[in-house]
């Protein structure tokens, strides 16, 4: 991460804009979950655009933009360009903004085919055939993964931006957080399907800690060997169909997971 | 007073006792006296489907009757009617976490003066009951890497000096164990305060290995250890030694590995390796760590140390990019460091033969098999080309 935020500030305090695209709002709201740090954050940043917090809207340009959500409509494909143009430092947050989100499942189907079965008046629907991450449309300065993101990591990204340093966001697999937590490996000790070995850390091994295999919410780690994990899961009894599905979750649109799920799809 | 197979156990103390027979109540008394002395007393419990090291309340927490089955990438625990408490081989956890925690703050500095203050964690000293001989060997390796001059890590040294170790020798090794070929087990000969051998029927031969071990032993309900107790121990250990599931031929191993840096076998194992770092996390001797600084909004700076892994892309990142970008180069780094360069650095093998990396590898990669395969394809004397670093 560059120190762009520190030069040529548009306001005395850096201004913050929080944008929503196709998403559930959970990631941007996690900023508000930082209850203990909220006052410090307000002291360090001017909230210029954050509709979940205030209807007051200050015009751009903005120093720090946090973007949640994927691009799924022609209108949003234009809007994200305007957001980029108005932002000094743009951070995308969450599985939607960084990988297309769960709605990227549409990438494996024909929207033209199912829109009429869902909407009474399909004519009102103006939708792109795919759900894509923000980085497919504009340059992104930093991507924070997760579904939802970990608020502590969001705080780290903002704090690092304010200090002009690189954020400490690991890109090694969930297994490492799982071992550091002292968990017994579910895959090894119980044969539970777990995406931990190929998924980026960041959640603190939330699911394995409560006995559920990792769902891959934080997307692929920096180096993955999805084919090897699939062989292991298949040896434990996973069918082709379940292998396809396991890689087709909240980060179905991440290229590494997209490739792996398609390997197990009889009709790609 | 408990009646043992060889007579009554009592508290009739022979002063200067270095070995004795204790029963379950002696074991319970031992845990009690460790706690009374202020030790956070850790030990094996059957928890979450495996033998894990957790804080003990009493000897009742110990995994009575539990037995493990281990294989590459698989671990299963099942309960039997046996009254034995230590019928299992090592689980995923090792002593490493007790002396070298996964995360620790090293120092911090606060605005406005940014005076650096060292953070020394004031956790209570730890006692571990049930450490295995290979665990003791693992600590000796860590001692060389972290706890000895020229570069002694003060945080490691503090925890290490405070730890009390009650070892339990192995009577039921796993199929993944190879301590015999690494010369680290199944008997415990040094590096413990007390060493127990489970003789069966609820009796334990206890040997003191330090002043505190001797003091602890003297306080327990016991009887004198006799020749037949030692004979039983010898018999149990011989049986364990003959039940090693695996072995590594150490003969000329460091040189053999260096000769084979370009062996195509590394490409084969790279197809399986997930670079997940589970092997390094469970390894009792892997000590690589990151030091990272973090600021917060109030102006405090903290330097934190966290476990790192040669499996990480970021771990070999230098200006311009990672030195070990490929999976192959990272797996190879791990094996060659453990079994070859470690000798150059620390005068010892980095492996103690505990088998953890084999069992807890989600891909079921078996380092003993990889080494054997390399050896089988090794043309002694002929170097497999120059090493490609990527
Ligand atoms: S439970 Fe999942 S995340 Fe944890 S170590 Fe095992 S494979 Fe990795
Ligand atoms: S050898 Fe096994 S445990 Fe180690 S990084 Fe590779 S897959 Fe993970
Ligand atoms: S390399 Fe594997 S067998 Fe050797 S000490 Fe480490 S975890 Fe144990």
mmCIF file of N, CA and C and ligand atoms in Angstrom, chain A residues 174-175 178-179 184-187 194 196-197 208 214, chain B residues 278 362, ligand 1:
data_model
loop_
_atom_site.group_PDB
_atom_site.id
_atom_site.type_symbol
_atom_site.label_atom_id
_atom_site.label_comp_id
_atom_site.label_asym_id
_atom_site.label_seq_id
_atom_site.Cartn_x
_atom_site.Cartn_y
_atom_site.Cartn_z
ATOM 1 N N UNK A 174 -5.819 -20.314 6.251
ATOM 2 C CA UNK A 174 -6.559 -20.384 7.516
ATOM 3 C C UNK A 174 -5.940 -21.411 8.476
ATOM 4 N N UNK A 175 -5.391 -22.499 7.919
ATOM 5 C CA UNK A 175 -4.797 -23.552 8.758
ATOM 6 C C UNK A 175 -3.853 -22.976 9.799
ATOM 7 N N UNK A 178 -5.693 -21.595 12.561
ATOM 8 C CA UNK A 178 -6.345 -22.732 13.208
ATOM 9 C C UNK A 178 -5.357 -23.415 14.162
ATOM 10 N N UNK A 179 -4.138 -23.625 13.692
ATOM 11 C CA UNK A 179 -3.114 -24.245 14.536
ATOM 12 C C UNK A 179 -2.716 -23.296 15.677
ATOM 13 N N UNK A 184 -7.841 -28.838 17.040
ATOM 14 C CA UNK A 184 -7.543 -30.135 16.433
ATOM 15 C C UNK A 184 -8.061 -30.057 15.003
ATOM 16 N N UNK A 185 -7.249 -30.464 14.039
ATOM 17 C CA UNK A 185 -7.650 -30.342 12.629
ATOM 18 C C UNK A 185 -8.838 -31.253 12.326
ATOM 19 N N UNK A 186 -9.911 -30.639 11.834
ATOM 20 C CA UNK A 186 -11.135 -31.378 11.528
ATOM 21 C C UNK A 186 -10.936 -32.323 10.348
ATOM 22 N N UNK A 187 -10.143 -31.863 9.394
ATOM 23 C CA UNK A 187 -9.905 -32.655 8.186
ATOM 24 C C UNK A 187 -9.158 -33.936 8.545
ATOM 25 N N UNK A 194 -12.830 -29.265 4.622
ATOM 26 C CA UNK A 194 -12.433 -27.953 5.112
ATOM 27 C C UNK A 194 -11.604 -27.268 4.038
ATOM 28 N N UNK A 196 -9.802 -24.697 4.619
ATOM 29 C CA UNK A 196 -8.728 -23.971 5.300
ATOM 30 C C UNK A 196 -7.376 -23.984 4.584
ATOM 31 N N UNK A 197 -6.947 -25.119 4.016
ATOM 32 C CA UNK A 197 -5.620 -25.144 3.402
ATOM 33 C C UNK A 197 -5.477 -24.256 2.161
ATOM 34 N N UNK A 208 -13.566 -23.500 11.825
ATOM 35 C CA UNK A 208 -12.930 -24.697 12.404
ATOM 36 C C UNK A 208 -12.924 -24.679 13.935
ATOM 37 N N UNK A 214 -13.940 -24.954 7.021
ATOM 38 C CA UNK A 214 -13.867 -23.606 6.445
ATOM 39 C C UNK A 214 -14.653 -23.551 5.142
ATOM 40 N N UNK B 278 0.874 -26.569 7.869
ATOM 41 C CA UNK B 278 0.515 -27.383 9.034
ATOM 42 C C UNK B 278 1.730 -28.141 9.561
ATOM 43 N N UNK B 362 -2.596 -32.304 5.710
ATOM 44 C CA UNK B 362 -3.877 -32.630 5.085
ATOM 45 C C UNK B 362 -3.705 -33.406 3.777
HETATM 46 S S1 LIG C 1 -9.480 -27.717 10.446
HETATM 47 FE FE1 LIG C 1 -9.315 -26.829 8.406
HETATM 48 S S2 LIG C 1 -8.344 -24.845 8.764
HETATM 49 FE FE2 LIG C 1 -7.962 -26.066 10.608
HETATM 50 S S3 LIG C 1 -5.941 -27.023 10.212
HETATM 51 FE FE3 LIG C 1 -7.535 -28.475 9.532
HETATM 52 S S4 LIG C 1 -7.763 -28.090 7.335
HETATM 53 FE FE4 LIG C 1 -6.709 -26.308 8.231
#
